[in-house]
Amino acid sequence: MDLFSHTWAALRAAVAGLPDEDFARPSGCTGWLVRDLVCHLVIDAQDVLITLATPVASEPTRDAVTYWEVSTTAPTGDDPLDALTVRLAAAYEEPWLLRFHLDDVGSAAGRAAALADPAGRVGTRDEVFTVDDYLTTYVLEWTLHHLDLIAHLPDAAGPPREGLARSRVLLESIAGAAFPASLSDRDVLLVGTGRRAATEAETARLGGLAPRLPLFLG
């Protein structure tokens, strides 16, 4: 739960530090500008608040690894929910409004997570998770989206190394295989989730894992 808070705070701080003109630049998410990604983070924060306020008594049905739906088909940006996010982001008109809303809702989500019982159970997506597992999924979510945020912003601060390391472990568990130690945590996440293509040298090092990549997480 500390890592959830750490990665979330770092991502929100990165957004807060962006100049207005960066909100109109491309992000690492197909079809989304930076402003669209920030709007998505507002929605994510709302989801965290809703889920933490939805306790259940039944046994967990999934964990931080099985939470993810894995696809071999790359996102196109044409999904109706993706398109809705773009329209919502445009409605903010001014970057400061997006910054304010993310800080407001995001801070509340962070406080709710800090106050939650890790052993408690919550429901979302018609599944049951322990609070600890649910928040752990967001370590990967925040870290990947932090990489998306700065994909075309070389001067922006990157995600914390602890979040990168934990996210790598989660991705390896999802993949059912370890990535080569010679690949950095950042490169593992970018290549493993299709955020960039592997180089020839990386493909050689990946060996038998290469044909199974990338893994598109939803």
PDB file of C-alpha atoms in Angstrom:
ATOM      1  CA  MET A   1       0.000   0.000   0.000  1.00  0.00           C
ATOM      2  CA  ASP A   2       2.987   2.298   0.555  1.00  0.00           C
ATOM      3  CA  LEU A   3       4.050   1.595  -3.021  1.00  0.00           C
ATOM      4  CA  PHE A   4       0.561   2.454  -4.276  1.00  0.00           C
ATOM      5  CA  SER A   5       0.819   5.809  -2.529  1.00  0.00           C
ATOM      6  CA  HIS A   6       4.382   6.403  -3.740  1.00  0.00           C
ATOM      7  CA  THR A   7       3.683   5.675  -7.404  1.00  0.00           C
ATOM      8  CA  TRP A   8       0.403   7.595  -7.372  1.00  0.00           C
ATOM      9  CA  ALA A   9       1.969  10.647  -5.743  1.00  0.00           C
ATOM     10  CA  ALA A  10       4.818  10.609  -8.277  1.00  0.00           C
ATOM     11  CA  LEU A  11       2.400  10.420 -11.208  1.00  0.00           C
ATOM     12  CA  ARG A  12       0.251  13.258  -9.887  1.00  0.00           C
ATOM     13  CA  ALA A  13       3.352  15.360  -9.247  1.00  0.00           C
ATOM     14  CA  ALA A  14       4.510  14.759 -12.821  1.00  0.00           C
ATOM     15  CA  VAL A  15       1.153  15.966 -14.150  1.00  0.00           C
ATOM     16  CA  ALA A  16       1.210  19.005 -11.849  1.00  0.00           C
ATOM     17  CA  GLY A  17       4.621  19.978 -13.196  1.00  0.00           C
ATOM     18  CA  LEU A  18       3.677  19.924 -16.882  1.00  0.00           C
ATOM     19  CA  PRO A  19       3.490  23.244 -18.723  1.00  0.00           C
ATOM     20  CA  ASP A  20       0.188  23.941 -20.451  1.00  0.00           C
ATOM     21  CA  GLU A  21       1.551  23.265 -23.933  1.00  0.00           C
ATOM     22  CA  ASP A  22       2.469  19.681 -22.998  1.00  0.00           C
ATOM     23  CA  PHE A  23      -1.204  18.772 -22.543  1.00  0.00           C
ATOM     24  CA  ALA A  24      -1.639  18.979 -26.328  1.00  0.00           C
ATOM     25  CA  ARG A  25       1.308  16.684 -27.079  1.00  0.00           C
ATOM     26  CA  PRO A  26       0.905  12.963 -27.877  1.00  0.00           C
ATOM     27  CA  SER A  27       0.996  10.462 -25.031  1.00  0.00           C
ATOM     28  CA  GLY A  28       2.144   6.853 -25.123  1.00  0.00           C
ATOM     29  CA  CYS A  29      -1.487   5.685 -25.351  1.00  0.00           C
ATOM     30  CA  THR A  30      -2.711   5.084 -28.897  1.00  0.00           C
ATOM     31  CA  GLY A  31      -4.980   7.903 -30.026  1.00  0.00           C
ATOM     32  CA  TRP A  32      -4.627   9.941 -26.834  1.00  0.00           C
ATOM     33  CA  LEU A  33      -3.006  13.272 -26.163  1.00  0.00           C
ATOM     34  CA  VAL A  34      -1.520  13.970 -22.746  1.00  0.00           C
ATOM     35  CA  ARG A  35      -4.752  15.736 -21.749  1.00  0.00           C
ATOM     36  CA  ASP A  36      -6.739  12.598 -22.622  1.00  0.00           C
ATOM     37  CA  LEU A  37      -4.457  10.459 -20.473  1.00  0.00           C
ATOM     38  CA  VAL A  38      -4.800  12.881 -17.557  1.00  0.00           C
ATOM     39  CA  CYS A  39      -8.581  12.720 -17.908  1.00  0.00           C
ATOM     40  CA  HIS A  40      -8.301   8.932 -17.785  1.00  0.00           C
ATOM     41  CA  LEU A  41      -6.337   9.256 -14.536  1.00  0.00           C
ATOM     42  CA  VAL A  42      -9.206  11.274 -13.058  1.00  0.00           C
ATOM     43  CA  ILE A  43     -11.555   8.419 -13.974  1.00  0.00           C
ATOM     44  CA  ASP A  44      -9.111   5.893 -12.485  1.00  0.00           C
ATOM     45  CA  ALA A  45      -9.055   7.856  -9.236  1.00  0.00           C
ATOM     46  CA  GLN A  46     -12.843   7.820  -9.156  1.00  0.00           C
ATOM     47  CA  ASP A  47     -12.785   4.049  -9.695  1.00  0.00           C
ATOM     48  CA  VAL A  48     -10.423   3.630  -6.741  1.00  0.00           C
ATOM     49  CA  LEU A  49     -12.771   5.643  -4.517  1.00  0.00           C
ATOM     50  CA  ILE A  50     -15.823   3.697  -5.677  1.00  0.00           C
ATOM     51  CA  THR A  51     -14.144   0.312  -5.241  1.00  0.00           C
ATOM     52  CA  LEU A  52     -12.775   1.068  -1.779  1.00  0.00           C
ATOM     53  CA  ALA A  53     -16.302   2.101  -0.803  1.00  0.00           C
ATOM     54  CA  THR A  54     -17.705  -1.214  -2.055  1.00  0.00           C
ATOM     55  CA  PRO A  55     -16.813  -3.787   0.622  1.00  0.00           C
ATOM     56  CA  VAL A  56     -17.909  -7.404   0.183  1.00  0.00           C
ATOM     57  CA  ALA A  57     -17.910 -10.405   2.495  1.00  0.00           C
ATOM     58  CA  SER A  58     -17.248 -13.183  -0.025  1.00  0.00           C
ATOM     59  CA  GLU A  59     -13.909 -14.806  -0.785  1.00  0.00           C
ATOM     60  CA  PRO A  60     -11.566 -13.199  -3.342  1.00  0.00           C
ATOM     61  CA  THR A  61     -12.005 -14.443  -6.889  1.00  0.00           C
ATOM     62  CA  ARG A  62      -8.886 -12.788  -8.352  1.00  0.00           C
ATOM     63  CA  ASP A  63      -5.583 -11.282  -7.253  1.00  0.00           C
ATOM     64  CA  ALA A  64      -3.117  -8.650  -8.476  1.00  0.00           C
ATOM     65  CA  VAL A  65      -1.980 -10.907 -11.330  1.00  0.00           C
ATOM     66  CA  THR A  66      -5.267 -12.436 -12.478  1.00  0.00           C
ATOM     67  CA  TYR A  67      -6.951  -9.011 -12.321  1.00  0.00           C
ATOM     68  CA  TRP A  68      -5.652  -8.300 -15.814  1.00  0.00           C
ATOM     69  CA  GLU A  69      -7.309  -9.359 -19.056  1.00  0.00           C
ATOM     70  CA  VAL A  70      -4.503 -10.099 -21.511  1.00  0.00           C
ATOM     71  CA  SER A  71      -4.950  -9.596 -25.258  1.00  0.00           C
ATOM     72  CA  THR A  72      -2.664 -10.068 -28.233  1.00  0.00           C
ATOM     73  CA  THR A  73      -4.534  -7.361 -30.154  1.00  0.00           C
ATOM     74  CA  ALA A  74      -3.164  -3.843 -29.934  1.00  0.00           C
ATOM     75  CA  PRO A  75      -5.571  -1.083 -28.867  1.00  0.00           C
ATOM     76  CA  THR A  76      -6.660   1.186 -31.708  1.00  0.00           C
ATOM     77  CA  GLY A  77      -8.095   4.075 -29.710  1.00  0.00           C
ATOM     78  CA  ASP A  78     -11.510   3.441 -31.294  1.00  0.00           C
ATOM     79  CA  ASP A  79     -13.097   1.815 -28.250  1.00  0.00           C
ATOM     80  CA  PRO A  80     -16.253   3.742 -27.208  1.00  0.00           C
ATOM     81  CA  LEU A  81     -14.889   4.357 -23.710  1.00  0.00           C
ATOM     82  CA  ASP A  82     -11.605   5.632 -25.161  1.00  0.00           C
ATOM     83  CA  ALA A  83     -13.549   7.982 -27.416  1.00  0.00           C
ATOM     84  CA  LEU A  84     -15.612   9.185 -24.450  1.00  0.00           C
ATOM     85  CA  THR A  85     -12.424   9.989 -22.552  1.00  0.00           C
ATOM     86  CA  VAL A  86     -11.231  12.151 -25.446  1.00  0.00           C
ATOM     87  CA  ARG A  87     -14.512  14.088 -25.464  1.00  0.00           C
ATOM     88  CA  LEU A  88     -14.424  14.547 -21.695  1.00  0.00           C
ATOM     89  CA  ALA A  89     -10.846  15.787 -21.813  1.00  0.00           C
ATOM     90  CA  ALA A  90     -11.716  18.348 -24.501  1.00  0.00           C
ATOM     91  CA  ALA A  91     -14.573  19.635 -22.348  1.00  0.00           C
ATOM     92  CA  TYR A  92     -12.112  20.803 -19.694  1.00  0.00           C
ATOM     93  CA  GLU A  93     -10.798  23.381 -22.220  1.00  0.00           C
ATOM     94  CA  GLU A  94      -8.034  24.672 -19.921  1.00  0.00           C
ATOM     95  CA  PRO A  95      -5.183  22.476 -18.549  1.00  0.00           C
ATOM     96  CA  TRP A  96      -5.501  23.994 -15.073  1.00  0.00           C
ATOM     97  CA  LEU A  97      -8.990  22.532 -14.760  1.00  0.00           C
ATOM     98  CA  LEU A  98      -7.656  19.038 -15.424  1.00  0.00           C
ATOM     99  CA  ARG A  99      -4.785  19.593 -12.992  1.00  0.00           C
ATOM    100  CA  PHE A 100      -7.213  20.771 -10.326  1.00  0.00           C
ATOM    101  CA  HIS A 101      -9.622  17.865 -10.789  1.00  0.00           C
ATOM    102  CA  LEU A 102      -6.830  15.282 -10.737  1.00  0.00           C
ATOM    103  CA  ASP A 103      -5.340  16.824  -7.606  1.00  0.00           C
ATOM    104  CA  ASP A 104      -8.756  16.978  -5.922  1.00  0.00           C
ATOM    105  CA  VAL A 105     -10.016  13.475  -6.729  1.00  0.00           C
ATOM    106  CA  GLY A 106      -6.534  11.960  -6.789  1.00  0.00           C
ATOM    107  CA  SER A 107      -5.712  13.205  -3.296  1.00  0.00           C
ATOM    108  CA  ALA A 108      -8.968  11.747  -2.011  1.00  0.00           C
ATOM    109  CA  ALA A 109      -8.179   8.377  -3.625  1.00  0.00           C
ATOM    110  CA  GLY A 110      -4.737   8.423  -2.018  1.00  0.00           C
ATOM    111  CA  ARG A 111      -6.200   9.137   1.429  1.00  0.00           C
ATOM    112  CA  ALA A 112      -8.831   6.423   1.012  1.00  0.00           C
ATOM    113  CA  ALA A 113      -6.145   3.893   0.109  1.00  0.00           C
ATOM    114  CA  ALA A 114      -4.025   4.847   3.109  1.00  0.00           C
ATOM    115  CA  LEU A 115      -7.008   4.361   5.441  1.00  0.00           C
ATOM    116  CA  ALA A 116      -8.183   1.056   3.941  1.00  0.00           C
ATOM    117  CA  ASP A 117      -7.640  -2.306   5.654  1.00  0.00           C
ATOM    118  CA  PRO A 118      -5.258  -4.316   3.430  1.00  0.00           C
ATOM    119  CA  ALA A 119      -7.016  -7.545   4.403  1.00  0.00           C
ATOM    120  CA  GLY A 120     -10.461  -6.170   3.578  1.00  0.00           C
ATOM    121  CA  ARG A 121     -12.325  -7.316   0.485  1.00  0.00           C
ATOM    122  CA  VAL A 122     -13.778  -5.147  -2.228  1.00  0.00           C
ATOM    123  CA  GLY A 123     -15.732  -5.716  -5.397  1.00  0.00           C
ATOM    124  CA  THR A 124     -15.096  -4.369  -8.877  1.00  0.00           C
ATOM    125  CA  ARG A 125     -15.631  -5.623 -12.441  1.00  0.00           C
ATOM    126  CA  ASP A 126     -17.866  -8.367 -11.004  1.00  0.00           C
ATOM    127  CA  GLU A 127     -14.878  -9.822  -9.137  1.00  0.00           C
ATOM    128  CA  VAL A 128     -13.705  -9.798  -5.504  1.00  0.00           C
ATOM    129  CA  PHE A 129     -10.204  -8.733  -4.402  1.00  0.00           C
ATOM    130  CA  THR A 130      -8.422  -8.119  -1.169  1.00  0.00           C
ATOM    131  CA  VAL A 131      -7.698  -4.420  -0.773  1.00  0.00           C
ATOM    132  CA  ASP A 132      -3.978  -5.187  -0.888  1.00  0.00           C
ATOM    133  CA  ASP A 133      -4.261  -7.012  -4.226  1.00  0.00           C
ATOM    134  CA  TYR A 134      -6.569  -4.378  -5.677  1.00  0.00           C
ATOM    135  CA  LEU A 135      -4.196  -1.536  -4.819  1.00  0.00           C
ATOM    136  CA  THR A 136      -1.231  -3.550  -6.062  1.00  0.00           C
ATOM    137  CA  THR A 137      -2.814  -3.690  -9.523  1.00  0.00           C
ATOM    138  CA  TYR A 138      -2.633   0.077  -9.534  1.00  0.00           C
ATOM    139  CA  VAL A 139       1.106   0.074  -8.923  1.00  0.00           C
ATOM    140  CA  LEU A 140       1.371  -1.424 -12.414  1.00  0.00           C
ATOM    141  CA  GLU A 141      -1.370   0.873 -13.745  1.00  0.00           C
ATOM    142  CA  TRP A 142       0.231   4.041 -12.377  1.00  0.00           C
ATOM    143  CA  THR A 143       3.712   3.031 -13.518  1.00  0.00           C
ATOM    144  CA  LEU A 144       2.642   2.202 -17.072  1.00  0.00           C
ATOM    145  CA  HIS A 145       0.646   5.405 -17.351  1.00  0.00           C
ATOM    146  CA  HIS A 146       3.552   7.400 -15.973  1.00  0.00           C
ATOM    147  CA  LEU A 147       5.618   5.998 -18.842  1.00  0.00           C
ATOM    148  CA  ASP A 148       2.762   6.902 -21.212  1.00  0.00           C
ATOM    149  CA  LEU A 149       2.655  10.431 -19.828  1.00  0.00           C
ATOM    150  CA  ILE A 150       6.329  11.120 -20.499  1.00  0.00           C
ATOM    151  CA  ALA A 151       6.632   9.122 -23.748  1.00  0.00           C
ATOM    152  CA  HIS A 152       7.187  12.313 -25.773  1.00  0.00           C
ATOM    153  CA  LEU A 153       8.263  14.573 -22.906  1.00  0.00           C
ATOM    154  CA  PRO A 154      11.988  13.908 -22.386  1.00  0.00           C
ATOM    155  CA  ASP A 155      12.336  16.533 -19.641  1.00  0.00           C
ATOM    156  CA  ALA A 156       9.502  15.222 -17.463  1.00  0.00           C
ATOM    157  CA  ALA A 157      10.213  13.177 -14.336  1.00  0.00           C
ATOM    158  CA  GLY A 158       9.843   9.412 -14.713  1.00  0.00           C
ATOM    159  CA  PRO A 159       8.198   6.852 -12.418  1.00  0.00           C
ATOM    160  CA  PRO A 160       9.929   5.766  -9.175  1.00  0.00           C
ATOM    161  CA  ARG A 161      12.404   2.915  -9.525  1.00  0.00           C
ATOM    162  CA  GLU A 162      10.542   0.943  -6.830  1.00  0.00           C
ATOM    163  CA  GLY A 163       7.377   1.119  -8.918  1.00  0.00           C
ATOM    164  CA  LEU A 164       9.254   0.036 -12.030  1.00  0.00           C
ATOM    165  CA  ALA A 165      10.756  -2.939 -10.187  1.00  0.00           C
ATOM    166  CA  ARG A 166       7.448  -4.082  -8.678  1.00  0.00           C
ATOM    167  CA  SER A 167       5.668  -3.625 -12.005  1.00  0.00           C
ATOM    168  CA  ARG A 168       8.271  -5.784 -13.707  1.00  0.00           C
ATOM    169  CA  VAL A 169       7.616  -8.557 -11.182  1.00  0.00           C
ATOM    170  CA  LEU A 170       3.888  -8.297 -11.810  1.00  0.00           C
ATOM    171  CA  LEU A 171       4.332  -8.371 -15.593  1.00  0.00           C
ATOM    172  CA  GLU A 172       6.583 -11.410 -15.325  1.00  0.00           C
ATOM    173  CA  SER A 173       3.909 -13.152 -13.260  1.00  0.00           C
ATOM    174  CA  ILE A 174       1.290 -12.239 -15.856  1.00  0.00           C
ATOM    175  CA  ALA A 175       3.561 -13.518 -18.628  1.00  0.00           C
ATOM    176  CA  GLY A 176       4.442 -16.657 -16.681  1.00  0.00           C
ATOM    177  CA  ALA A 177       8.125 -16.128 -17.450  1.00  0.00           C
ATOM    178  CA  ALA A 178      11.053 -13.972 -16.394  1.00  0.00           C
ATOM    179  CA  PHE A 179      12.475 -11.343 -18.725  1.00  0.00           C
ATOM    180  CA  PRO A 180      16.250 -11.292 -19.267  1.00  0.00           C
ATOM    181  CA  ALA A 181      18.113  -9.619 -16.424  1.00  0.00           C
ATOM    182  CA  SER A 182      20.032  -7.589 -19.018  1.00  0.00           C
ATOM    183  CA  LEU A 183      16.842  -5.659 -19.832  1.00  0.00           C
ATOM    184  CA  SER A 184      16.087  -2.727 -17.542  1.00  0.00           C
ATOM    185  CA  ASP A 185      12.764  -2.607 -15.692  1.00  0.00           C
ATOM    186  CA  ARG A 186      11.661   0.291 -17.887  1.00  0.00           C
ATOM    187  CA  ASP A 187      12.507  -1.547 -21.115  1.00  0.00           C
ATOM    188  CA  VAL A 188      10.757  -4.691 -19.895  1.00  0.00           C
ATOM    189  CA  LEU A 189       7.561  -2.729 -19.308  1.00  0.00           C
ATOM    190  CA  LEU A 190       7.735  -0.827 -22.586  1.00  0.00           C
ATOM    191  CA  VAL A 191       8.540  -3.846 -24.747  1.00  0.00           C
ATOM    192  CA  GLY A 192       6.475  -6.328 -22.752  1.00  0.00           C
ATOM    193  CA  THR A 193       3.277  -4.276 -23.064  1.00  0.00           C
ATOM    194  CA  GLY A 194       3.810  -3.153 -26.647  1.00  0.00           C
ATOM    195  CA  ARG A 195       4.627   0.453 -25.873  1.00  0.00           C
ATOM    196  CA  ARG A 196       7.629   0.137 -28.149  1.00  0.00           C
ATOM    197  CA  ALA A 197       8.983  -2.560 -30.442  1.00  0.00           C
ATOM    198  CA  ALA A 198      11.895  -4.676 -29.297  1.00  0.00           C
ATOM    199  CA  THR A 199      15.207  -4.113 -31.041  1.00  0.00           C
ATOM    200  CA  GLU A 200      16.883  -7.023 -32.817  1.00  0.00           C
ATOM    201  CA  ALA A 201      19.283  -7.403 -29.898  1.00  0.00           C
ATOM    202  CA  GLU A 202      16.440  -7.405 -27.378  1.00  0.00           C
ATOM    203  CA  THR A 203      14.484  -9.952 -29.417  1.00  0.00           C
ATOM    204  CA  ALA A 204      17.517 -12.244 -29.406  1.00  0.00           C
ATOM    205  CA  ARG A 205      17.856 -11.909 -25.645  1.00  0.00           C
ATOM    206  CA  LEU A 206      14.159 -12.564 -25.116  1.00  0.00           C
ATOM    207  CA  GLY A 207      14.508 -15.939 -26.839  1.00  0.00           C
ATOM    208  CA  GLY A 208      11.403 -18.094 -26.580  1.00  0.00           C
ATOM    209  CA  LEU A 209       9.498 -15.329 -24.801  1.00  0.00           C
ATOM    210  CA  ALA A 210       9.700 -12.993 -27.831  1.00  0.00           C
ATOM    211  CA  PRO A 211       6.919 -14.664 -29.907  1.00  0.00           C
ATOM    212  CA  ARG A 212       4.514 -14.303 -26.966  1.00  0.00           C
ATOM    213  CA  LEU A 213       4.968 -10.555 -26.778  1.00  0.00           C
ATOM    214  CA  PRO A 214       3.614  -7.982 -26.513  1.00  0.00           C
ATOM    215  CA  LEU A 215       0.984  -8.466 -23.829  1.00  0.00           C
ATOM    216  CA  PHE A 216      -1.781  -5.866 -24.041  1.00  0.00           C
ATOM    217  CA  LEU A 217      -3.304  -5.431 -20.594  1.00  0.00           C
ATOM    218  CA  GLY A 218      -6.871  -4.389 -19.965  1.00  0.00           C
TER     219      GLY A 218
END
